[in-house]
XYZ file of C-alpha atoms in Angstrom:
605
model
C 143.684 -135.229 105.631
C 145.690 -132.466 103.574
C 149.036 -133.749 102.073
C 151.094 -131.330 101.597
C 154.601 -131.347 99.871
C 157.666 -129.584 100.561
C 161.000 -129.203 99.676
C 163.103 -131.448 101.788
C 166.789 -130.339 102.011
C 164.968 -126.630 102.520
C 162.993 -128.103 105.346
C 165.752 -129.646 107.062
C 167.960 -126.485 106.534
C 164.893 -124.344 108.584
C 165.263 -127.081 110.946
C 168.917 -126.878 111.378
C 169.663 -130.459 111.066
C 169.143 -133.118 108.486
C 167.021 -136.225 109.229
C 166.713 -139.677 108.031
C 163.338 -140.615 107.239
C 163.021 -142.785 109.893
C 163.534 -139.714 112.460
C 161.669 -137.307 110.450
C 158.923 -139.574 110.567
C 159.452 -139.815 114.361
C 159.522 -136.276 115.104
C 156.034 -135.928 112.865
C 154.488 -138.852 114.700
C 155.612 -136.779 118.070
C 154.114 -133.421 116.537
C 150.863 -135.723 115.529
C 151.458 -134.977 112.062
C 152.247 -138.031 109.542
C 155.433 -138.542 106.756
C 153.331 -139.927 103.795
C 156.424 -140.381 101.294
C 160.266 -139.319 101.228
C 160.473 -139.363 97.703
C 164.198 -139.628 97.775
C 164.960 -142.736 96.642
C 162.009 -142.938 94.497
C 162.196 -142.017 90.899
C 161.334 -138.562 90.322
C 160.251 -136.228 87.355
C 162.295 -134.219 85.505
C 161.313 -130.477 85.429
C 163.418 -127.932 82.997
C 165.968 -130.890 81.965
C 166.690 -130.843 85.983
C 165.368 -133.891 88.172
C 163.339 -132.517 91.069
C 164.283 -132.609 94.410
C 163.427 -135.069 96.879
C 160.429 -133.948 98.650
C 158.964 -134.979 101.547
C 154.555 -135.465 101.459
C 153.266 -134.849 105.055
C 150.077 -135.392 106.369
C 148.599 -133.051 108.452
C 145.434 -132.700 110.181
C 142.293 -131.248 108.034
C 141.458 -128.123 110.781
C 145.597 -127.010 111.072
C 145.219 -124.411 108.598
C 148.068 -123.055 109.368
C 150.374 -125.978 108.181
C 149.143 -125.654 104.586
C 152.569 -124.417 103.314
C 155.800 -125.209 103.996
C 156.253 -121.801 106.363
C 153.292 -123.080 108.566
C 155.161 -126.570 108.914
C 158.292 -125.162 109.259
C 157.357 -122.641 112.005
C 155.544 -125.301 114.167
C 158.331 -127.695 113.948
C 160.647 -125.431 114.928
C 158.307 -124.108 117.759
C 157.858 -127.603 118.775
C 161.599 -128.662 119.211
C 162.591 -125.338 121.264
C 164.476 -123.545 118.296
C 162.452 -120.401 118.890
C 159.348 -119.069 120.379
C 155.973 -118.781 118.863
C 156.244 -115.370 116.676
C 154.521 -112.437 118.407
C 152.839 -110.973 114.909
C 151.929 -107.114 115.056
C 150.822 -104.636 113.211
C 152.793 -101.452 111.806
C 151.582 -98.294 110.708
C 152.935 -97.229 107.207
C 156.273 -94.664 106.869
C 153.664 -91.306 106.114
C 151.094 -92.633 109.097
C 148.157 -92.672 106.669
C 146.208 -96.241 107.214
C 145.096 -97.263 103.478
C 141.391 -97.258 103.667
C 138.653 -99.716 101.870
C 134.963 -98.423 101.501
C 132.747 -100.570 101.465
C 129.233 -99.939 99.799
C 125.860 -101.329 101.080
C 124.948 -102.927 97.631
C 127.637 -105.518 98.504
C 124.864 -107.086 100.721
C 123.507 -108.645 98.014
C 126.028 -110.734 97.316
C 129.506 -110.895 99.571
C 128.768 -108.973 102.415
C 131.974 -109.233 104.475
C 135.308 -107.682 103.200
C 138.873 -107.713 105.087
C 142.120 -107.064 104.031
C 146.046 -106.341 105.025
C 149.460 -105.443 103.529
C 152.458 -106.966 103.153
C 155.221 -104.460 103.247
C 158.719 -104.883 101.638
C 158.363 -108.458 101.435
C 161.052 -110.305 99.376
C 160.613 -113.343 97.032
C 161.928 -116.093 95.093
C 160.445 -118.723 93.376
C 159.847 -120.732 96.557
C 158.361 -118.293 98.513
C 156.030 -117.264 95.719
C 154.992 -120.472 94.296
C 154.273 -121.301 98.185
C 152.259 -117.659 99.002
C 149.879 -119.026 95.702
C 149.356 -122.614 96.749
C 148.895 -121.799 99.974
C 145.202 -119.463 98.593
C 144.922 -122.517 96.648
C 144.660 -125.025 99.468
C 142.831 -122.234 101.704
C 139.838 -121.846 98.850
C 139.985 -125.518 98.472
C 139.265 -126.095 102.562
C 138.673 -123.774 104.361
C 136.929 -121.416 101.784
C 134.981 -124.478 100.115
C 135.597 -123.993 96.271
C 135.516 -119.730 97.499
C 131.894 -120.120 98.006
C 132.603 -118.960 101.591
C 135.992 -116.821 100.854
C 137.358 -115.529 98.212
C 141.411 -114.242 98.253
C 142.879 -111.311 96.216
C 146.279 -110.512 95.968
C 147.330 -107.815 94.251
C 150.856 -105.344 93.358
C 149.883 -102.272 95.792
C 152.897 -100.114 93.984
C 150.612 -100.330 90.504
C 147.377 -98.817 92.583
C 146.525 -95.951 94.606
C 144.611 -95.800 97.702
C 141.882 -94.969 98.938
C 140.150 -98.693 97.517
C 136.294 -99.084 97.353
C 134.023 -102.398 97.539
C 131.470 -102.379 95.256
C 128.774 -104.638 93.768
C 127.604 -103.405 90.281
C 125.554 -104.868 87.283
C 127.875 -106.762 85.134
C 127.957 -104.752 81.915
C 128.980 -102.090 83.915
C 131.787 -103.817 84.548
C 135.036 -103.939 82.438
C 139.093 -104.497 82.887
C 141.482 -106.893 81.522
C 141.552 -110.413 83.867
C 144.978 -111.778 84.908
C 147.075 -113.244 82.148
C 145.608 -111.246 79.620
C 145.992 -107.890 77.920
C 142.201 -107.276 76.604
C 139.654 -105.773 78.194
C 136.556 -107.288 78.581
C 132.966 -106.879 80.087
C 131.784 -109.070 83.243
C 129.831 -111.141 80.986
C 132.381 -111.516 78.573
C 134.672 -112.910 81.228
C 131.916 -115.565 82.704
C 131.767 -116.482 79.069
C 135.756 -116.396 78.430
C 136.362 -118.723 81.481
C 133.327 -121.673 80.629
C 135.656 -123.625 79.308
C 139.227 -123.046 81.419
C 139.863 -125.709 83.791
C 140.724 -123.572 86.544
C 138.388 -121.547 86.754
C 134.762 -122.413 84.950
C 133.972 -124.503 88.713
C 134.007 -120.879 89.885
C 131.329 -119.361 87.601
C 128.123 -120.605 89.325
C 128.865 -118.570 92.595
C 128.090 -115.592 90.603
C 126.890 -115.829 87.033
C 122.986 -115.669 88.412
C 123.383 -112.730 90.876
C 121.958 -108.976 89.374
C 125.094 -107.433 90.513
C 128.972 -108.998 90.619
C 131.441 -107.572 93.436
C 134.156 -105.383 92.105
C 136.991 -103.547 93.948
C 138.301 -100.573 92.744
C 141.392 -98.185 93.351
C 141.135 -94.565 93.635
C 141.142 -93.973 90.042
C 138.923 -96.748 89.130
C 141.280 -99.064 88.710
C 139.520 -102.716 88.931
C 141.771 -104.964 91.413
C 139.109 -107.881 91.481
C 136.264 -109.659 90.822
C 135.341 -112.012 93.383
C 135.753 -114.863 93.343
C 136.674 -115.258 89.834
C 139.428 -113.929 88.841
C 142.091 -110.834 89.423
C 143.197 -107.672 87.365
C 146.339 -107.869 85.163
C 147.391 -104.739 86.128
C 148.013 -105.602 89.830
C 149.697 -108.616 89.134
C 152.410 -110.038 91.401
C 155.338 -111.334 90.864
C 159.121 -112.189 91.684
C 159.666 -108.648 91.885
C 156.463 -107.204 94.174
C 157.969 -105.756 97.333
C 154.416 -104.708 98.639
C 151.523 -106.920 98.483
C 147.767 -105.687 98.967
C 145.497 -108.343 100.581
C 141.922 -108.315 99.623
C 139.222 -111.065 101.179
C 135.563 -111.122 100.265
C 133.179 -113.435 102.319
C 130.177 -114.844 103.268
C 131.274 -116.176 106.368
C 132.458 -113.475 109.181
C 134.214 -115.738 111.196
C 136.350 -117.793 108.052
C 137.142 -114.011 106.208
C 139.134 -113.375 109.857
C 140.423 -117.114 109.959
C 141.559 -116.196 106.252
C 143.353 -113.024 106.586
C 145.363 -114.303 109.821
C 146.661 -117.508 108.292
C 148.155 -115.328 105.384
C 149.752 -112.804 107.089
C 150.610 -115.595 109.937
C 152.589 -117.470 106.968
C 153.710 -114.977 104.849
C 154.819 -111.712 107.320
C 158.399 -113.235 108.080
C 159.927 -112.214 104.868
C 158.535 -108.746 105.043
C 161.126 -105.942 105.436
C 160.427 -105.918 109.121
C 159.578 -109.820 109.799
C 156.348 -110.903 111.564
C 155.146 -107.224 110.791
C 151.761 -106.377 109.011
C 150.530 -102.963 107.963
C 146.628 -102.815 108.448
C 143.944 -101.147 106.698
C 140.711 -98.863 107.517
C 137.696 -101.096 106.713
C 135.202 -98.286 106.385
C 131.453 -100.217 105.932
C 129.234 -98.325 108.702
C 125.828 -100.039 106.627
C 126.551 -103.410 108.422
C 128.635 -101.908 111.748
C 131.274 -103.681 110.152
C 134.006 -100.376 110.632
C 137.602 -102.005 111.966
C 141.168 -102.074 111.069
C 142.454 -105.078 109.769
C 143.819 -107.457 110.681
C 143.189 -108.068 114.645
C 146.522 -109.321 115.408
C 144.977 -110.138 119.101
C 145.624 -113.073 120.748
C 142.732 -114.828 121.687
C 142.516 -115.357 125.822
C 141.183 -118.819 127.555
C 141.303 -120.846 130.490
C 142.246 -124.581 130.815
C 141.185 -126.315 133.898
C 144.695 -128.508 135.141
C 142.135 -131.315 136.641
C 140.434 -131.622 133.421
C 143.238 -131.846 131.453
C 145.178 -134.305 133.562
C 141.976 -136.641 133.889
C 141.577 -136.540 130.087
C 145.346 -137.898 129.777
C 145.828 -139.831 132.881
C 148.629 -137.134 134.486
C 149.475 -135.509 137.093
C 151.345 -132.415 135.884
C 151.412 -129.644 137.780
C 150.328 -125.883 136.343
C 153.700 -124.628 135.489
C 154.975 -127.788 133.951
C 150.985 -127.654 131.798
C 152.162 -124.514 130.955
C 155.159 -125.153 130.322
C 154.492 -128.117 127.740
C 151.543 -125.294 125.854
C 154.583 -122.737 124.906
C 156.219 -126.163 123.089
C 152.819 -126.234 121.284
C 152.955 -122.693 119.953
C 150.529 -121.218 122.901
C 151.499 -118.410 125.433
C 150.798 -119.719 129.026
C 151.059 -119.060 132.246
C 149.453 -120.682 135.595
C 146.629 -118.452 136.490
C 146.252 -115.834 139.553
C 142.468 -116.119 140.260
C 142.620 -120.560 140.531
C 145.145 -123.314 141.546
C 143.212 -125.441 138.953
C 143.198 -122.794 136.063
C 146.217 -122.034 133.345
C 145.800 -118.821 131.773
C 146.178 -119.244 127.697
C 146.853 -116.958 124.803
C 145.585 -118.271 121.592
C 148.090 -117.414 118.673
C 146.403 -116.145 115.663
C 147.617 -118.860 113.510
C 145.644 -121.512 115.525
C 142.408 -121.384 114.537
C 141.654 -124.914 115.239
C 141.529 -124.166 118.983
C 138.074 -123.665 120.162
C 137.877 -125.504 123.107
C 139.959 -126.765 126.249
C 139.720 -129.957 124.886
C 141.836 -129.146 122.060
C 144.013 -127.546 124.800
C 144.107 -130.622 126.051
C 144.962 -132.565 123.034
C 148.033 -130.047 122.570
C 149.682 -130.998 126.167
C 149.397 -134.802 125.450
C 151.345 -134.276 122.531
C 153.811 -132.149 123.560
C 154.067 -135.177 126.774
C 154.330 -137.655 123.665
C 151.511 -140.238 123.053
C 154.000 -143.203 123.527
C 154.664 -141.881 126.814
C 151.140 -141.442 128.466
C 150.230 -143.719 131.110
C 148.761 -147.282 129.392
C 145.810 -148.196 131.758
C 142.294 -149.119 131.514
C 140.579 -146.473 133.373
C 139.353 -147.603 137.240
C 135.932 -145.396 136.520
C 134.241 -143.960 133.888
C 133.128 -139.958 133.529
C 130.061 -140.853 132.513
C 127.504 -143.730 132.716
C 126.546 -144.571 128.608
C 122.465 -144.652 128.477
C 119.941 -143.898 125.793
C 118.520 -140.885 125.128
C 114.646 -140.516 126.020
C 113.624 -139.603 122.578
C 115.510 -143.085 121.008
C 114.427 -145.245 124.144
C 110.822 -144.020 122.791
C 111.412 -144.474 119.788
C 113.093 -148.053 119.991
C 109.710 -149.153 121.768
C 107.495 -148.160 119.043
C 109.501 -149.674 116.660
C 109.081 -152.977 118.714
C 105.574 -152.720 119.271
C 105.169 -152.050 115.527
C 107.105 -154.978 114.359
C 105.319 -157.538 116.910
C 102.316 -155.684 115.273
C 103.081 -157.190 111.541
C 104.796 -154.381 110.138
C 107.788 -154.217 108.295
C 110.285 -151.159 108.861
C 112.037 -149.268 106.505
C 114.762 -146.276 106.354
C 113.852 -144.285 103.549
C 116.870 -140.875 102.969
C 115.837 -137.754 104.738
C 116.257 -135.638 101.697
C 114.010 -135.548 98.790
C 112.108 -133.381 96.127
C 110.380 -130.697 96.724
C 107.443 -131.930 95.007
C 107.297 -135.264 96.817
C 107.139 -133.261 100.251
C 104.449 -130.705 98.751
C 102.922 -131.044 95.645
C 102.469 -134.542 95.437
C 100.337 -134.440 98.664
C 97.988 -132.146 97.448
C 99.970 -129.307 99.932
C 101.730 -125.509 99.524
C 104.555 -124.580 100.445
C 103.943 -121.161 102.142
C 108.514 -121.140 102.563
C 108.448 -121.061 106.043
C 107.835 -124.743 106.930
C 110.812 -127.080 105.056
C 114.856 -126.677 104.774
C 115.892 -126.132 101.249
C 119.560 -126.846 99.922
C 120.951 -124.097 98.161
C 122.703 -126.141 95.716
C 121.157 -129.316 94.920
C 123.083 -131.548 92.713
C 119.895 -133.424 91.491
C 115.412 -133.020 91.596
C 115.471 -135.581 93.600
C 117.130 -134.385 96.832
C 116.122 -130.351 97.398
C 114.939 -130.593 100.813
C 114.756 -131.991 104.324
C 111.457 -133.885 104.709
C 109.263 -132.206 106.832
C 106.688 -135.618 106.601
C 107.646 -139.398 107.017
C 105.007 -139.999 104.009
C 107.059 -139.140 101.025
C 109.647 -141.935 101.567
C 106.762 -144.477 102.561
C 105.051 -144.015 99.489
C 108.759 -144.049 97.657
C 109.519 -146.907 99.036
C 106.075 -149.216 98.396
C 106.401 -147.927 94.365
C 109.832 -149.329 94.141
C 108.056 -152.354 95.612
C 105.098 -152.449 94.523
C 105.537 -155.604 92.232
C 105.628 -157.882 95.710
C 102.237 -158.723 97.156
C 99.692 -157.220 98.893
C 99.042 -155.966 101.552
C 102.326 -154.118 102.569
C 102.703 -152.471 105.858
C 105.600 -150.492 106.312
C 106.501 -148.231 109.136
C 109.368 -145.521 110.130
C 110.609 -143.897 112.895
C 112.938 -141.233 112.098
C 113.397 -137.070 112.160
C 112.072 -134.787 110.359
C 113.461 -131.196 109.986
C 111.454 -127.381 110.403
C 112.652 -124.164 110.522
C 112.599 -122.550 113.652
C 114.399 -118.730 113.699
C 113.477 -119.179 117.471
C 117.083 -121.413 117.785
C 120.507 -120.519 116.835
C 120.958 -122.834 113.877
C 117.421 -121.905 112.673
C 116.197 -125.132 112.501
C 114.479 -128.055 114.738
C 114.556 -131.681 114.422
C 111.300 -133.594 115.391
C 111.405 -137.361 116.272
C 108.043 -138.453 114.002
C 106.220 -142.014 113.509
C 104.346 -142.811 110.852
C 102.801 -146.169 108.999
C 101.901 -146.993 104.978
C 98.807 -149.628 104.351
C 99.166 -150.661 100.406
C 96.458 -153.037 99.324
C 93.348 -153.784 97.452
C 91.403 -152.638 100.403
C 91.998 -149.264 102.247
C 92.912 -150.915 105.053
C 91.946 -147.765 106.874
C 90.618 -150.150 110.366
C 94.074 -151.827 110.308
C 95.951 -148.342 110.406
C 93.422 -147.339 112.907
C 94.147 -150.869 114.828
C 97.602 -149.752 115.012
C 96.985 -146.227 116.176
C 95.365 -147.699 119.315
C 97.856 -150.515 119.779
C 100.758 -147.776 119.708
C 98.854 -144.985 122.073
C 97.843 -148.249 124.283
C 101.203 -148.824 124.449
C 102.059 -145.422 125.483
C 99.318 -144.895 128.775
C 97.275 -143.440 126.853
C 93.658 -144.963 126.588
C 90.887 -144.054 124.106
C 88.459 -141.191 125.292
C 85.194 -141.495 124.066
C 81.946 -139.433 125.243
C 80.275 -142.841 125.898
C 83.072 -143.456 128.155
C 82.013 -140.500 130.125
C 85.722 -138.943 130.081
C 83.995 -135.504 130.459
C 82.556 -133.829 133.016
C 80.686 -136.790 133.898
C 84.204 -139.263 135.049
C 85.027 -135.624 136.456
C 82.763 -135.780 139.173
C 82.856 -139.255 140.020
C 86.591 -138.827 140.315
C 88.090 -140.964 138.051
C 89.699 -138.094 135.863
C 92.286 -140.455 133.248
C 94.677 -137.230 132.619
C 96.363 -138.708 129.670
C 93.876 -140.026 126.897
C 93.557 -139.705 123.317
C 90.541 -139.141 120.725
C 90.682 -139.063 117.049
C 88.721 -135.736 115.137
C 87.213 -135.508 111.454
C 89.893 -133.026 109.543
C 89.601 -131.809 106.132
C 93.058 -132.327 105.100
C 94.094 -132.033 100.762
C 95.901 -134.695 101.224
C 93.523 -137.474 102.062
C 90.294 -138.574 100.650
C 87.606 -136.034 101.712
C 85.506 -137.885 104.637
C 87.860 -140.563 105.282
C 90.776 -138.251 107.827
C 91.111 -137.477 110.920
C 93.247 -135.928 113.810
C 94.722 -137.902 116.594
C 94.379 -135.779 119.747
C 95.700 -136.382 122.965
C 95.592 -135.085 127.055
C 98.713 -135.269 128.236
C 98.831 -134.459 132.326
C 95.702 -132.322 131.499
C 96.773 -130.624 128.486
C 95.342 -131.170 124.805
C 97.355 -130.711 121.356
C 96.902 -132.668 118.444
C 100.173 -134.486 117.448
C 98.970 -136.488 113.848
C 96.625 -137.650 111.497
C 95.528 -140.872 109.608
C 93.448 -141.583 107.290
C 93.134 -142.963 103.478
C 95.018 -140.945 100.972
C 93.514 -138.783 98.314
C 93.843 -140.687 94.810
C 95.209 -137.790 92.928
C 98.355 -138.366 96.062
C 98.266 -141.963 94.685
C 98.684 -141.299 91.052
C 101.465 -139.162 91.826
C 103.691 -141.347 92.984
C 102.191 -144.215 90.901
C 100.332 -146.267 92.743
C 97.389 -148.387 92.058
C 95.538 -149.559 94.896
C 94.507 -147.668 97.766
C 97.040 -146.700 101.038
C 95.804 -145.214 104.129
C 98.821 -143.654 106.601
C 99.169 -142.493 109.551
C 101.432 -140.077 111.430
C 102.285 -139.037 114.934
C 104.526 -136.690 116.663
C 106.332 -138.966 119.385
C 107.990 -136.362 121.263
C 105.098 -134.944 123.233
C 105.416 -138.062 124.725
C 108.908 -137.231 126.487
């Protein structure tokens, strides 16, 4: 979890009372936050020839955004203990009625699509309040914005620019301003170049440095402002003395550039001229349907069901007292009109953590208090714990493997690309395997879309024991599917390595038949008669399975084949077996033969 460290006698003046650390770390218990260290009576540093002040490192759960910064903490806190009510943020039109406006240009698709932004008007600083607005981007790009791969925050003098602001994405040597904290201008490859070595900022570069075009914001008289998510202008610097502050937020991710924008203005719109008060700006970006004013100050509306609730914490509180106990929790709540067993609730825009009732939930057993919920083993359970089908399925194949003679392993899910293509003999035509977009090393780029690769892996690390070896798995492997809303499928697979100085291709086939044996499924063969012929005499077997000569790259030609099956009268092939093509062998450096063999188990479900 985020620690985060604040200022101690400025916390308990916001609070209106000083604490001892024992009760401070009472009331953050109660809150379900956690008082790391009260560095009071520790020794601490001395900064300017002045020992700092005792500050107190809290704890605080990694989705509460909004508690990043000691205005977050202090709001809640005071929320929490009844000093005030849950801020009721809005938006205010600026003194000549002209919303600022922000164009945004379709070549930005190429590289941050999504852009938001809002003003701070006639805020006031000091040191505290500013060293907090810049730690708190700090810990958001950190989070929430992962290293600003996902956001990126600007924040920039508005009094030094003029308005109307475009959103650009250009090539980089057509780029060119002075970055913050210096006074020379310099091209956009210049500054990637500039910034390799800075601490700060070189872990930013790669987000960027291979793209054709970089994003750039300009004012109206092509002023640069930014260029996300490296770095900032000089010219629209802020500091002590800003008074209006111009928001900017690039993204890749919709829903985070939103969670972004409200958290600032959340945190920072109380010292504004007019406190809790944003002005907005006209997003103007019809190429994506992306046209709004910013920010949606909205509260978000829910329902909580009372039953639910009380089940989940072993009450019996009534709606009004539910409700009650939500508006100590920062909420807006009411019982509702349309159900006895429903509380109408307004989602503040600071709480992004709420997506469910369960976290609804969570919030009224707090603001009970954990100590005081009921301490009983529940009578009944909600729900009866069984297997799923897939892993009952695939728990008896395991078995019947093992009993079989074969040894399992777990090899990881990830691996190279050319270990799940090229090595057995196959293409990738891009529409079959997940790739990572960032892989740290060769050896993990995608998900597996074959249990072969880590087989194979796993008899050459092993390969100086004796022979035969006869490993098995039973694990996923991963497609893409743009048919489902994460774009992907999992598929429960089975598959067997034979490594020896024979092919061993009979004892994979003997294992084939002992598994689909196992499974109901028995062995059609023309001799058999499973054709027309059983057809007429009535004795139809509706689930069978037959094995087919393929031509597959990736075994030895002549020595493959499918394994087909009728399942309640329909046919699909779900694997193949066979002995594996020796160029497949030398690739993953192996010197005797190994036959495999690979099924599909979920057609079995």
């Amino acid at each position: 979890m985020p620690t985060i460290t604040v200022d101690k006698a400025a916390l308990f003046k916001e609070l209106g009372r000083s604490y001892t650390t024992r009760e401070f770390d009472d009331l953050c218990f109660e809150f379900g936050i956690e008082l790391d260290e009260d560095t009071e009576e520790s020794d601490r540093p001395i900064v300017d020839g002045v020992q700092e002040p005792p500050q107190l490192k809290i704890e605080i759960p990694a989705n509460r955004y909004d508690m990043l910064c000691f205005e977050g903490i202090a709001l809640n806190l005071k929320v929490f203990l009844g000093m005030q009510e849950i801020p009721k943020w809005r938006l205010k039109a600026p003194a000549n009625g002209e919303v600022l406006k922000c164009y945004v240009k379709e070549e930005t698709m190429q590289i941050r699509p999504y852009f938001s932004a809002a003003i701070l008007r006639g805020i006031k600083f000091n040191k505290a309040r500013y060293d907090s607005f810049i730690a708190l981007q700090d810990k958001l790009h950190q989070n929430l914005a992962r290293q600003r791969t996902l956001v990126a925050i600007g924040t920039h003098d508005l009094s030094t620019l003029k308005g109307p602001f475009t959103y650009e994405a250009l090539p980089p040597d057509q780029i060119k301003f002075a970055p913050l904290n210096n006074t020379k201008e310099m091209t956009a490859p210049e500054i990637m170049t500039a910034f390799e070595k800075e601490k700060h900022l070189s872990k930013y570069l790669h987000i960027i440095r291979d793209s054709p075009v970089y994003p750039i914001i300009y004012d109206a008289n092509r002023q640069v402002l930014s260029m996300p998510p490296i770095i900032n202008s000089n010219h629209s610097k802020i500091t002590l003395n800003t008074t209006d502050v111009f928001i900017d937020i690039t993204a890749v991710d919709k829903t985070k550039l939103e969670i972004v924008n409200h958290i600032l203005v959340a945190m920072f719109s109380e010292y504004c001229e007019e406190p809790f008060t944003i002005e907005p700006v006209q997003i103007i970006s019809d190429h994506n349907g992306e046209t709004r004013q910013t920010p949606d100050l909205s509260p978000r509306n829910t329902t909580a069901e009372v039953s639910y609730v009380n089940s989940c914490c072993g009450l019996s509180l009534d709606p009004a007292d539910m409700a009650s106990r939500l508006t100590r929790m920062g909420y807006t709540a009411k019982p509702s009109e349309s159900s006895k067993d429903l509380i109408d609730v307004s989602v503040p825009i600071n709480r992004a953590d709420v997506l469910h009732q369960a976290d609804i939930m969570e919030d009224v057993a707090i603001s009970y208090g954990f100590n005081k919920l009921p301490r009983s083993f529940p009578t009944k359970g909600a729900v009866i714990a069984a297997p799923l089908p897939i892993n009952k399925l695939g728990d008896i194949v395991r078995h019947e493997s093992a009993m079989a003679g074969w040894s399992e392993v777990l090899p990881l899910i990830l691996c190279s690309h050319d270990e799940n293509f090229g090595w057995l003999n196959k293409k990738d035509d891009g529409n079959t395997a997940i790739k990572l977009q960032n892989p740290k090393t060769a050896e993990y780029q995608v998900v597996r879309t074959s249990l072969v690769p880590g087989l194979l892996k796993c008899i050459k690390e092993n390969k100086g024991h004796s022979v035969p070896m006869k490993v098995f798995e039973v694990s996923d492997v991963a497609f893409k599917d743009m048919s489902k809303e994460r774009k992907s499928r999992n598929e429960r697979h089975f598959a067997a390595a034979w490594y020896g100085k024979s092919s061993g291709f009979e004892v994979v086939h003997g294992l084939l038949d002992r598994i689909m044996l196992m499974l109901g499924n028995a062995f059609a063969t023309t001799e058999e008669g499973l054709g027309e012929d059983r057809k007429k005499k009535g004795k139809e077997i509706l689930n069978s399975y037959w094995i087919e000569e393929v031509d597959d790259s990736m075994f030895f030609a002549g020595h493959a084949a499918s394994v087909n099956v009728k399942l309640d009268g329909k046919q699909q092939t779900i694997g193949t077996f066979g002995i594996l093509h020796p160029t497949v062998l030398k690739n993953f450096e192996l010197p005797f033969p190994v036959s495999t063999l690979e099924l599909n188990l979920e057609v079995f479900l």
